Coordinates of C-alpha atoms (C1' of nucleotides) in Angstrom, one line a residue:
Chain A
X22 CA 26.0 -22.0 -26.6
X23 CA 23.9 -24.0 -29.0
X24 CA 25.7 -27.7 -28.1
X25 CA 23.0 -30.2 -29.0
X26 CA 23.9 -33.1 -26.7
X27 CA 19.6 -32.9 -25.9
X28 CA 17.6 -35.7 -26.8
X29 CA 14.2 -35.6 -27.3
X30 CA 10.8 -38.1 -27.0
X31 CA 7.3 -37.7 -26.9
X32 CA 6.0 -38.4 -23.7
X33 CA 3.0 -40.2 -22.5
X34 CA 0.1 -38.1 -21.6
X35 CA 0.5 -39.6 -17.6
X36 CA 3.4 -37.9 -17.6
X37 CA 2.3 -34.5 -18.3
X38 CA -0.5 -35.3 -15.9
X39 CA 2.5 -36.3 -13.4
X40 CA 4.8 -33.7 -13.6
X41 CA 2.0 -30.5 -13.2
X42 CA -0.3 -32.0 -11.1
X43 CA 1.2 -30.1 -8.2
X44 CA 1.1 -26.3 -9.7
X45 CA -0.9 -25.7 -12.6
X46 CA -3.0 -28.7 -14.0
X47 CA -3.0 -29.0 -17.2
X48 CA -4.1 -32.6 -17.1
X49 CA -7.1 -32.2 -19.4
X50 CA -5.7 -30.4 -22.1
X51 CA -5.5 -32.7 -24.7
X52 CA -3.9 -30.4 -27.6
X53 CA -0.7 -29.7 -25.2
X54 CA 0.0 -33.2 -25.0
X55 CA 0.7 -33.9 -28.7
X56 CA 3.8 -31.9 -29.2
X57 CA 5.8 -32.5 -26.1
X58 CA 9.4 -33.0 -26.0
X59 CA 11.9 -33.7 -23.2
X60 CA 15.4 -32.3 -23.3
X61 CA 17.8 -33.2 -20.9
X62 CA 20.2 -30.2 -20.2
X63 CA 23.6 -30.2 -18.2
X64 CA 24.7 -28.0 -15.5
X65 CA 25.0 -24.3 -16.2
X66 CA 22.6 -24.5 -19.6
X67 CA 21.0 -21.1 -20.3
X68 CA 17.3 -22.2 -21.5
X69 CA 16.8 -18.8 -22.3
X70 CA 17.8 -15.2 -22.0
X71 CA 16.4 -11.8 -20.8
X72 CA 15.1 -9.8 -24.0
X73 CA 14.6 -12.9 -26.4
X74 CA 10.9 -13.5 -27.1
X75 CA 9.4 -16.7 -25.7
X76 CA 8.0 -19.7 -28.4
X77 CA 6.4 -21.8 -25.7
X78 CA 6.7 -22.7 -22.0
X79 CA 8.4 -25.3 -20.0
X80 CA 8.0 -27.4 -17.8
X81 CA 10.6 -29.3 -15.2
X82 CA 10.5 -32.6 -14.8
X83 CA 13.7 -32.7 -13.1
X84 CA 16.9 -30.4 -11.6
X85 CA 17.0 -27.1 -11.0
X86 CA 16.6 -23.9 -12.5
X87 CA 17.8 -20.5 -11.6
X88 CA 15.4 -17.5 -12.8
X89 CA 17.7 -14.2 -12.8
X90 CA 18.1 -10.8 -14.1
X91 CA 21.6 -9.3 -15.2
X92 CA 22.3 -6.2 -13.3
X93 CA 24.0 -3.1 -14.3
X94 CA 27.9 -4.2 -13.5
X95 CA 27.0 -7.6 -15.0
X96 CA 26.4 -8.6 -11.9
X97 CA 23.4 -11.2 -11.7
X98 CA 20.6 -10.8 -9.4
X99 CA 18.3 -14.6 -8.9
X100 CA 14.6 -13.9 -8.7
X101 CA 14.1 -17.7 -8.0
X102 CA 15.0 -20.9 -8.2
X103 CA 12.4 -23.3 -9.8
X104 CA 13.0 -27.2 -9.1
X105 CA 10.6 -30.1 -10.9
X106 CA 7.1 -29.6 -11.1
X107 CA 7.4 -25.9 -11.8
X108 CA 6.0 -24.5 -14.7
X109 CA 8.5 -21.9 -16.3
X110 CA 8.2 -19.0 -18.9
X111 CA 4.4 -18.7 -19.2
X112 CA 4.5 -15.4 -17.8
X113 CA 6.4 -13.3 -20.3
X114 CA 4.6 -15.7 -23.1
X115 CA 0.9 -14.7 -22.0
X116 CA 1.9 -10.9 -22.0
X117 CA 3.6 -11.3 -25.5
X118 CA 6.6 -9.8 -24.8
X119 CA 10.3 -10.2 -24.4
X120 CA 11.3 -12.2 -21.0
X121 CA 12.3 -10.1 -18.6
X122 CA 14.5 -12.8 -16.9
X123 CA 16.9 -15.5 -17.7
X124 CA 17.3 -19.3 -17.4
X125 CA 20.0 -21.3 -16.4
X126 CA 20.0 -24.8 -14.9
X127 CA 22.1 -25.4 -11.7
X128 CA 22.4 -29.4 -12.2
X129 CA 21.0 -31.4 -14.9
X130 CA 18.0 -30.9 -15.6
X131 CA 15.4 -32.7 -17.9
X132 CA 12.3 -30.3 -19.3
X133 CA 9.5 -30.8 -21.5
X134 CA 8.7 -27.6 -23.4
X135 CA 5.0 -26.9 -24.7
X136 CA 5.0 -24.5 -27.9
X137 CA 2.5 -21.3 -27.6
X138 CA 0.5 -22.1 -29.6
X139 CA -0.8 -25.6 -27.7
X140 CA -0.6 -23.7 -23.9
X141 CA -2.9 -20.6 -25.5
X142 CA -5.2 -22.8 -27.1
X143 CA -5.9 -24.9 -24.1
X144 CA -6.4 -21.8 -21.8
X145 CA -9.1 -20.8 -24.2
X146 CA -10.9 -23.7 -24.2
X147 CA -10.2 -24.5 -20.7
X148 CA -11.3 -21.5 -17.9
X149 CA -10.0 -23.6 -14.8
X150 CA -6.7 -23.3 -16.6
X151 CA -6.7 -19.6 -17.2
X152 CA -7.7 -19.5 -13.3
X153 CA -5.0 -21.7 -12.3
X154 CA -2.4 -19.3 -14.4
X155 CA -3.7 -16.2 -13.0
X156 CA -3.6 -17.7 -9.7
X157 CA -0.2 -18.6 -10.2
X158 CA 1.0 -14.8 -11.6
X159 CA -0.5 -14.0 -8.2
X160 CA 1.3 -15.8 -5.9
X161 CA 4.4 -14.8 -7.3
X162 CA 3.1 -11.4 -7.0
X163 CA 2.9 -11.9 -3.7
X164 CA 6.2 -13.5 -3.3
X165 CA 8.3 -10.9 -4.8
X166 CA 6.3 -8.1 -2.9
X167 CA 7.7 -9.5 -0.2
X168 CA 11.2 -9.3 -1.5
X169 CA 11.1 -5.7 -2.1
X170 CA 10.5 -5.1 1.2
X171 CA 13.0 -7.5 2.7
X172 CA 15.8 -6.0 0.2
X173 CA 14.8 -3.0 1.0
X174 CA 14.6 -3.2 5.0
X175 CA 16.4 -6.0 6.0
X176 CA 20.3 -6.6 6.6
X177 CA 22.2 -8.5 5.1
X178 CA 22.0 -11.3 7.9
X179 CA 18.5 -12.1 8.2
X180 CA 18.0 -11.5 4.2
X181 CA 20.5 -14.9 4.6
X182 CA 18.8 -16.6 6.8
X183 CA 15.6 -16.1 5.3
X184 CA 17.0 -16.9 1.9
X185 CA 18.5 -20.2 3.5
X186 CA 14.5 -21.4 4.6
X187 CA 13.2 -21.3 0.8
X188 CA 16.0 -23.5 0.1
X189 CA 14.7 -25.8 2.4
X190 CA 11.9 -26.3 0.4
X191 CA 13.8 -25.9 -2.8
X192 CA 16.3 -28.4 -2.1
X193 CA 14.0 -30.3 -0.3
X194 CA 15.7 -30.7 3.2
X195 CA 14.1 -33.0 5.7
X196 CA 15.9 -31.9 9.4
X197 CA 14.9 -35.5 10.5
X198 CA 16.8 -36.7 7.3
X199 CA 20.4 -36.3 8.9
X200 CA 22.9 -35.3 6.5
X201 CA 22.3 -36.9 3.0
X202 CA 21.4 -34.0 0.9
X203 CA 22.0 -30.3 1.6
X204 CA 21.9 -26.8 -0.6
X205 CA 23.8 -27.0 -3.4
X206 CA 24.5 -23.3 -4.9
X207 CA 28.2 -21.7 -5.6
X208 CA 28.8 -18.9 -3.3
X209 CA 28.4 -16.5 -5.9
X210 CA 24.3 -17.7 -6.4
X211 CA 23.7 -17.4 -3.0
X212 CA 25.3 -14.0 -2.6
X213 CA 23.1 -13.2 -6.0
X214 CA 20.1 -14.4 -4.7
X215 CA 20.8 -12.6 -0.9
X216 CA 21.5 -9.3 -2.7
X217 CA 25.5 -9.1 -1.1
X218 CA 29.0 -9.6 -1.9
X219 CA 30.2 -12.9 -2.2
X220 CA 32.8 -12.4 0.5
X221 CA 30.0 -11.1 3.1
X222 CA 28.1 -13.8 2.5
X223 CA 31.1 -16.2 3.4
X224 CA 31.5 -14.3 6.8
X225 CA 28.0 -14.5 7.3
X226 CA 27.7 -18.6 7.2
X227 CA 31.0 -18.8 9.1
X228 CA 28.8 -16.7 12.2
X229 CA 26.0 -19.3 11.2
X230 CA 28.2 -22.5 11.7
X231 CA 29.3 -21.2 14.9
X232 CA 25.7 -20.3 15.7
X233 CA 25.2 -23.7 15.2
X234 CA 22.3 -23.3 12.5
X235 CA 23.9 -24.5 9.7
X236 CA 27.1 -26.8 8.8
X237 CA 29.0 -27.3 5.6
X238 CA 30.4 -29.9 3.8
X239 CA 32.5 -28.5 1.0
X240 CA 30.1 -26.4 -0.7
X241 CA 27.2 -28.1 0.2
X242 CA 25.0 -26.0 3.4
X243 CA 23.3 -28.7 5.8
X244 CA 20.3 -26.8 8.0
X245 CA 20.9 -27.7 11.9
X246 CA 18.9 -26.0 13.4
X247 CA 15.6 -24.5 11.4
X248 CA 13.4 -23.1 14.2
X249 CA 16.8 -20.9 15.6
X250 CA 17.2 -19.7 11.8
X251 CA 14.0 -18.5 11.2
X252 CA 14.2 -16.4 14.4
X253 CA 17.2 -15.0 13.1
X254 CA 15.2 -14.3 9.5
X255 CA 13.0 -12.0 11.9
X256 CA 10.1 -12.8 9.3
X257 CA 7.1 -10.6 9.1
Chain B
X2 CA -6.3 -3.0 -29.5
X3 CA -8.6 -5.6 -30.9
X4 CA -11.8 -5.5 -29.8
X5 CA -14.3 -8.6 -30.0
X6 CA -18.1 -8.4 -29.8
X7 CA -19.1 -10.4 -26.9
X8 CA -22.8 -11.6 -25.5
X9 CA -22.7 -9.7 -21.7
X10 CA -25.1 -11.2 -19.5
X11 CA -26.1 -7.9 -17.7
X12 CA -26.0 -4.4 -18.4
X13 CA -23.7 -4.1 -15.8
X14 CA -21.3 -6.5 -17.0
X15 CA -21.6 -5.1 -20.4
X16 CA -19.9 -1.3 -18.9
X17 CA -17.5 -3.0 -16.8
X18 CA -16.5 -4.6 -20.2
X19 CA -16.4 -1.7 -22.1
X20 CA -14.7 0.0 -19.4
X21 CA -12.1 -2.6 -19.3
X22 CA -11.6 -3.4 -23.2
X23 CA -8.7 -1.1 -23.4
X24 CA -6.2 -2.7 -20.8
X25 CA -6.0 -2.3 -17.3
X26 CA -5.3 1.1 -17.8
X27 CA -8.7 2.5 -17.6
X28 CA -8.6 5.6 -19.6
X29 CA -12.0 6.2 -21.6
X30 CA -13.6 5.2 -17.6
X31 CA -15.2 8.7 -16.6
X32 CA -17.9 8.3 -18.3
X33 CA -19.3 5.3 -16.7
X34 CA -18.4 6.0 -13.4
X35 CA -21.1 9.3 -13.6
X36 CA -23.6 5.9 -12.5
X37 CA -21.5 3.7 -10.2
X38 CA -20.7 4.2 -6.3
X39 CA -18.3 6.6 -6.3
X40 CA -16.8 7.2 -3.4
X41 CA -14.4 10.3 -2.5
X42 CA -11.1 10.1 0.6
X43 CA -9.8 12.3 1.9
X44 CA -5.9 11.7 2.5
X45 CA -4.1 9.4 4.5
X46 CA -7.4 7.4 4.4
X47 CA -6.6 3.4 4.1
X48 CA -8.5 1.5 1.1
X49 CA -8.1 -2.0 2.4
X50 CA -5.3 -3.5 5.2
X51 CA -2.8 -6.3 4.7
X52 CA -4.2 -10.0 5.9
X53 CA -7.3 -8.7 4.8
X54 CA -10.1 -10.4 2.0
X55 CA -11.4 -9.0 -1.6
X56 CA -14.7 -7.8 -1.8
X57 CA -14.2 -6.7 -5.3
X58 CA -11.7 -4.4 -7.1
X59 CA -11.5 -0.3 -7.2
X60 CA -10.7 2.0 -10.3
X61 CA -9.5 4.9 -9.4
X62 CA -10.9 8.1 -10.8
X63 CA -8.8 10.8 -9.4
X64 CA -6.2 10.9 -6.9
X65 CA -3.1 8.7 -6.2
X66 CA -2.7 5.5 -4.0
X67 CA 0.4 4.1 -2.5
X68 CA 0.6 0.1 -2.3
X69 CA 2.3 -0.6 0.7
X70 CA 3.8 -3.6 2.8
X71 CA 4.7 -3.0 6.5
X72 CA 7.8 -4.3 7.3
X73 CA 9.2 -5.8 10.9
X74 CA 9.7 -2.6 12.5
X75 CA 6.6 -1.2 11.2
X76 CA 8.7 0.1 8.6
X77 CA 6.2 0.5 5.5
X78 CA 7.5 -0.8 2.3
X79 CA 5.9 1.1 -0.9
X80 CA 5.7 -0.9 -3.5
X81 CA 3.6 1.2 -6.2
X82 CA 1.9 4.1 -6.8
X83 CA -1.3 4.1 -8.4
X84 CA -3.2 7.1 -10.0
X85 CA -6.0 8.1 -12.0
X86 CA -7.0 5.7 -14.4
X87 CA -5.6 2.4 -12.9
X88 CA -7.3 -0.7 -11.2
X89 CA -6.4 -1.8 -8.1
X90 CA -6.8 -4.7 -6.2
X91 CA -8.0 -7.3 -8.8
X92 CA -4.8 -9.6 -8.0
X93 CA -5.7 -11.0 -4.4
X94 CA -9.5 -10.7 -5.4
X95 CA -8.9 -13.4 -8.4
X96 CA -6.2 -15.7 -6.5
X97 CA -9.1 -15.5 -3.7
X98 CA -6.3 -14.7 -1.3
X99 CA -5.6 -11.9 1.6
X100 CA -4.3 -8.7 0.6
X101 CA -1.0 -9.0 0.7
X102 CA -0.2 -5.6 0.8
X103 CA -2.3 -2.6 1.9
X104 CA -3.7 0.7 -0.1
X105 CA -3.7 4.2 1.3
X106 CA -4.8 7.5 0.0
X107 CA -2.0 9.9 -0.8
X108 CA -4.1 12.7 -1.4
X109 CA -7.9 13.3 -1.8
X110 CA -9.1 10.6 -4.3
X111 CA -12.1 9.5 -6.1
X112 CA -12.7 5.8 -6.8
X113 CA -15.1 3.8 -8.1
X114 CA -16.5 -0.1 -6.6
X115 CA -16.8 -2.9 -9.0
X116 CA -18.2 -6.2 -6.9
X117 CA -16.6 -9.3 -7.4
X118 CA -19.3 -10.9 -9.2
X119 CA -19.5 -8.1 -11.9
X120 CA -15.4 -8.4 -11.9
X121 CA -15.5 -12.4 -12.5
X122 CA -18.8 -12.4 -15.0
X123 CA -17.6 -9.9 -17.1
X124 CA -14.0 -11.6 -17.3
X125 CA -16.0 -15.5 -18.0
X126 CA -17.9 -13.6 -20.8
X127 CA -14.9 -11.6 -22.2
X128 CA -11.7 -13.5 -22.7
X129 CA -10.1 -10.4 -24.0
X130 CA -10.4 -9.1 -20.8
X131 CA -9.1 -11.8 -18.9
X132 CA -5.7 -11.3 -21.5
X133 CA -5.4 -8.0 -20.4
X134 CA -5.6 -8.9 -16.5
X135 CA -3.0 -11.6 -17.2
X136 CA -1.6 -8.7 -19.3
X137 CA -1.5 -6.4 -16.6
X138 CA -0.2 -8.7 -14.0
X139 CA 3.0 -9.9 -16.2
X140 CA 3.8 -6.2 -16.8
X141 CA 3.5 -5.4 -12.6
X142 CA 5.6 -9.1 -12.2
X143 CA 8.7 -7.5 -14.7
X144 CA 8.1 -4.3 -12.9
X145 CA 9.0 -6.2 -9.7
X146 CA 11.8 -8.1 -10.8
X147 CA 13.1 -4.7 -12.1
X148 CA 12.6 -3.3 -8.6
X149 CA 14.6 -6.4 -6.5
X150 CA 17.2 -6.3 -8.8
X151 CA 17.8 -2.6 -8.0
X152 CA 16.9 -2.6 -4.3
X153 CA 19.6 -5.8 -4.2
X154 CA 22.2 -4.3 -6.1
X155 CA 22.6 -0.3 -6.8
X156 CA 23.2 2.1 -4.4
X157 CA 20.6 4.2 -2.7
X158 CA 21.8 7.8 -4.3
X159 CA 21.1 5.3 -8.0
X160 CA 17.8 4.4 -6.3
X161 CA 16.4 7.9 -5.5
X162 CA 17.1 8.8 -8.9
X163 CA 15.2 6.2 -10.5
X164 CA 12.3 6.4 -8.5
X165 CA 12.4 10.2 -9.4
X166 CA 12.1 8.8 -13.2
X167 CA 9.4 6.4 -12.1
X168 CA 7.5 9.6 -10.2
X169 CA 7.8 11.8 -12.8
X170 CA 4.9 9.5 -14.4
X171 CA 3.0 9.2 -11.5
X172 CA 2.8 12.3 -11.0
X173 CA 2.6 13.9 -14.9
X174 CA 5.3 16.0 -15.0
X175 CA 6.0 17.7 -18.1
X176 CA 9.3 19.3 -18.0
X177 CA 8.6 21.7 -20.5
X178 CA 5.4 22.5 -18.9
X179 CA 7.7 24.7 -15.8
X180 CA 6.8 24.4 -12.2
X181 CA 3.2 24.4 -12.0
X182 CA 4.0 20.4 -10.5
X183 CA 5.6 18.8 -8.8
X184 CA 5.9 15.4 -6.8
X185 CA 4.4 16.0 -3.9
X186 CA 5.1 12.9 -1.2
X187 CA 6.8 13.3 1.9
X188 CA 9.7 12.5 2.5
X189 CA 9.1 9.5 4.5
X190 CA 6.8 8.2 1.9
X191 CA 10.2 8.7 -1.0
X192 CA 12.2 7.3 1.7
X193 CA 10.0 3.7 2.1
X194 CA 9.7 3.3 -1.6
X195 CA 13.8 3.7 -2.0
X196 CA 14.2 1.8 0.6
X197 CA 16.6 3.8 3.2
X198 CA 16.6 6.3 6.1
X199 CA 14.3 9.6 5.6
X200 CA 17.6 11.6 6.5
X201 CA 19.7 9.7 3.7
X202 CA 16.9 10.8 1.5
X203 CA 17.3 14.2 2.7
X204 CA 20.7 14.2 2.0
X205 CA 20.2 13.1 -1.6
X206 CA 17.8 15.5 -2.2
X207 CA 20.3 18.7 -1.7
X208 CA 23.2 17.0 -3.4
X209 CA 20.6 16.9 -6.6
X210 CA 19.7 20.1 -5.7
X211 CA 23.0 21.2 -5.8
X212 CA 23.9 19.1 -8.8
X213 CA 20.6 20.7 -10.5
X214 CA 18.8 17.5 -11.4
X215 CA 16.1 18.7 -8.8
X216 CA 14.3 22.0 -7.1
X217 CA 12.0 22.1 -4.0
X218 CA 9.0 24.0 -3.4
X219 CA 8.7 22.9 0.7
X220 CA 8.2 19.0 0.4
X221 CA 7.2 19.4 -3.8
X222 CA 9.8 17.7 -6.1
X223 CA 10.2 19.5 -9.5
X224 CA 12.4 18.2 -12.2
X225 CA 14.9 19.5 -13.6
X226 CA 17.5 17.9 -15.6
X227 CA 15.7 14.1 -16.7
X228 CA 18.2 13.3 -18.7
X229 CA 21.2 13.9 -16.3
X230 CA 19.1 12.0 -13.5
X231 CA 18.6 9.4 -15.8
X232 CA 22.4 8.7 -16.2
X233 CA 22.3 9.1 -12.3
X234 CA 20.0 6.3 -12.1
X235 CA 22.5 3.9 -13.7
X236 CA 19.3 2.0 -15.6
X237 CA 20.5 -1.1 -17.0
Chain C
dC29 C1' -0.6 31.1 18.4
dG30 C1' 0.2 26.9 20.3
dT31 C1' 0.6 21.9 19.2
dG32 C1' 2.0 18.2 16.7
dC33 C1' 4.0 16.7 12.7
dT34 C1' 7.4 16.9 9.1
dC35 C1' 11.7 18.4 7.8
dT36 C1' 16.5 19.3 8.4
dT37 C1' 21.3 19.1 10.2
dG38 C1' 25.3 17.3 12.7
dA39 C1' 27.8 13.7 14.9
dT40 C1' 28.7 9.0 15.5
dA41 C1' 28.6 4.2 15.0
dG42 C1' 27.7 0.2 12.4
dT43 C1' 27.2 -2.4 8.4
dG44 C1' 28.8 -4.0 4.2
dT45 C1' 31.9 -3.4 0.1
dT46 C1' 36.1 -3.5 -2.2
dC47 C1' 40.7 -4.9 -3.1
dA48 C1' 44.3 -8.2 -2.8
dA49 C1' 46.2 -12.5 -2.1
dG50 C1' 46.4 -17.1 -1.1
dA51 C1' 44.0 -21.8 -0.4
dA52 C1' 41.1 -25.3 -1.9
dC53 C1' 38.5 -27.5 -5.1
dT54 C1' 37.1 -29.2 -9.8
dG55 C1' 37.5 -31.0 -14.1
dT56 C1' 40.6 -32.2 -18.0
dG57 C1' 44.1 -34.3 -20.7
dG58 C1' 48.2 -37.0 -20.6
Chain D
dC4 C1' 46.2 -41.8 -11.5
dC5 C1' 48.5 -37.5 -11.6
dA6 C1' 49.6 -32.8 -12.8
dC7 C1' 47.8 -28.7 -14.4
dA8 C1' 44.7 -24.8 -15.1
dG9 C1' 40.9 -22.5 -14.1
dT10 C1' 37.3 -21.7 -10.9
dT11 C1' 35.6 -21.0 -6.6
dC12 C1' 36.3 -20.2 -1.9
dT13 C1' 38.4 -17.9 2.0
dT14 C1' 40.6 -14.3 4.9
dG15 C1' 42.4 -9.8 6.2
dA16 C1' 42.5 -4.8 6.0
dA17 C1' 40.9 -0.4 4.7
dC18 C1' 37.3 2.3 3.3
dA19 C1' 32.7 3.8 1.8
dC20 C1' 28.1 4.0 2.6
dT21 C1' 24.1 4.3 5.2
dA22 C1' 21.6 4.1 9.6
dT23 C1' 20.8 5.9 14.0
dC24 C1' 20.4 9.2 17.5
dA25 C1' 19.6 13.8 19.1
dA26 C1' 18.0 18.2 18.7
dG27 C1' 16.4 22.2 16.5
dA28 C1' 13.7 24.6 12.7
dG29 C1' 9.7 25.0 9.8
dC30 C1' 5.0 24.3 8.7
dA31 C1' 0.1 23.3 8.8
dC32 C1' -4.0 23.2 11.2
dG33 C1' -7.3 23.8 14.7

DNA sequence: CGTGCTCTTGATAGTGTTCAAGAACTGTGG
DNA sequence: CCACAGTTCTTGAACACTATCAAGAGCACG
């Protein structure tokens, strides 16, 4: 696992400013700036794993990034799935402890990684950055509360459904768009990240396609028809 | 836990502080409550609703909570239980959000007030505090992540059984100590935080009753076997 | 001692999983 | 560019698990 086919630079500080302006902005931080690096990882690159101890945070520039936690059976269960502009890893760094999750990229991916020691030290000297963090920790909070209840109450075909409109917004789907770009996850991530068997899941955007909500090309899942599928999610 | 002298700007800020040194687990926080509104529930009372805003946060003296979601159906979803000696309700109040879930009494319980403005002053004048809020909310974000990857993937008799293991805390059960305790929810309340039917629950319950993990006292839950139920739980 | 709520039990139906086997796709080396 | 090997995807059938519905029992509280 420890192929080093990354390369690495030290970027400009408008491209920090760029690539966190939209979460947590850590454009003033001077210290951060001076010891970031850019890796460029394949496909299916574990960044890091549940139960190692985190030396810094990262930050994605671009790709995506699946955040997931290995079951009992081996079986994986995604939490998430970060794209650019997400900030990654702070959480299990601020709370000094082992990360509870994994890492793995789904497509290439390019990241810039921020050691401890430069993210700590500018949310001590910088209170609109601690408030940004905490704000952060919160809406994921809020986020995976809603989870628990939706695994725990909903079936199976409106936990799809539901799990199909973040991806909109993860894989940044315009319905006005046409066809160009669609979700872009093996069976197997989606069923992990729907809480199901892979084979239900397969059923499940058969019924879809014949709904008329979605349509696939190869493995790729085109939305059709987004107000229909969110009636089906049955959101709260 | 370190401890760092810090200049508190009121006297009142200066308790909360002290209060709050030691984690968000408030343990040494009797004392100081003797002087602040105290209020006392009675059960079944609601805290704060869902959708609703902050005013500050609550530490509970005495008593146990249950954080809930309501689902579609009007299906409650419990997320956590809180009791004696924990703080509740800090998360939305410092993401300056809506609830996102709601807080009912689950028995009678004593809690204590802290305004906003002494929640925030003391955190700006104490940055050890605001570690141990970020603190506190990584540890409830793995506790989540814990909690989809079960709902999404084990089966409900696995669930019961570590929700037994998680209420066996809440609830101080010594299992040395005899019967003098027990948990003591109803069964619709277990049911929402496992996630299934109250009749599945019921089930359960006499199959561990039978399998002498468990014994009932009318709706109390006493503990018998923790280490067989823990192999029962199928913890990863 | 009712009255309303919680708890319990049985029967039934529905939902989702598992197993097995074949098809389709992807990437690789010749 | 093709053949091959390994994944990934798909489909069917049987079965297991869990929810739902209905109805009665037990309990707590006024």
């Amino acid at each position: 696992m420890k192929r080093k086919t990354s390369h690495s630079e030290t970027m400009q500080n408008s491209e920090i400013e760029e690539i966190l302006f939209g979460g947590i902005d850590l454009s003033r931080i001077e210290e951060i700036h001076k010891n970031s690096t850019q890796k460029k990882l394949k496909k299916n690159q574990i960044i890091f794993l549940e139960g190692t101890r985190p030396l810094g945070v990262y930050s994605i520039t671009s790709g995506r990034i699946k955040i997931y936690k290995t079951g009992v059976e081996g079986k994986d269960q995604i939490i998430q799935i970060l794209k650019s502009g997400d900030l990654m890893g702070y959480r299990a760094m601020l709370s000094e402890e082992q990360y509870p999750v994994s890492a793995e990229t789904l497509e290439e991916t390019t990241l810039c990684f921020i050691p401890k020691k430069d993210f700590i030290g500018a949310m001590s000297s910088n209170s609109d950055l601690t408030k940004e963090v905490i704000k952060s920790l919160s809406k994921d909070l809020t986020n995976m509360a809603d989870s628990i209840t939706v695994l725990a109450q909903k079936p199976v075909r409106e936990r799809l459904a539901g799990a199909l409109m973040v991806l909109i917004d993860t894989y940044d789907i315009d319905e006005s768009k046409g066809v160009s770009n669609g979700i872009n996850l093996t069976r197997e991530d989606l069923a992990n990240m729907v809480g199901t068997a892979t084979e239900t899941l397969i059923r499940l955007l058969h019924d879809f396609k014949y709904e008329q909500l979605i349509e696939t090309q190869g493995r790729k899942i085109l939305i059709k028809n987004k107000e229909k599928l969110k009636k089906v999610a049955n959101l709260i």
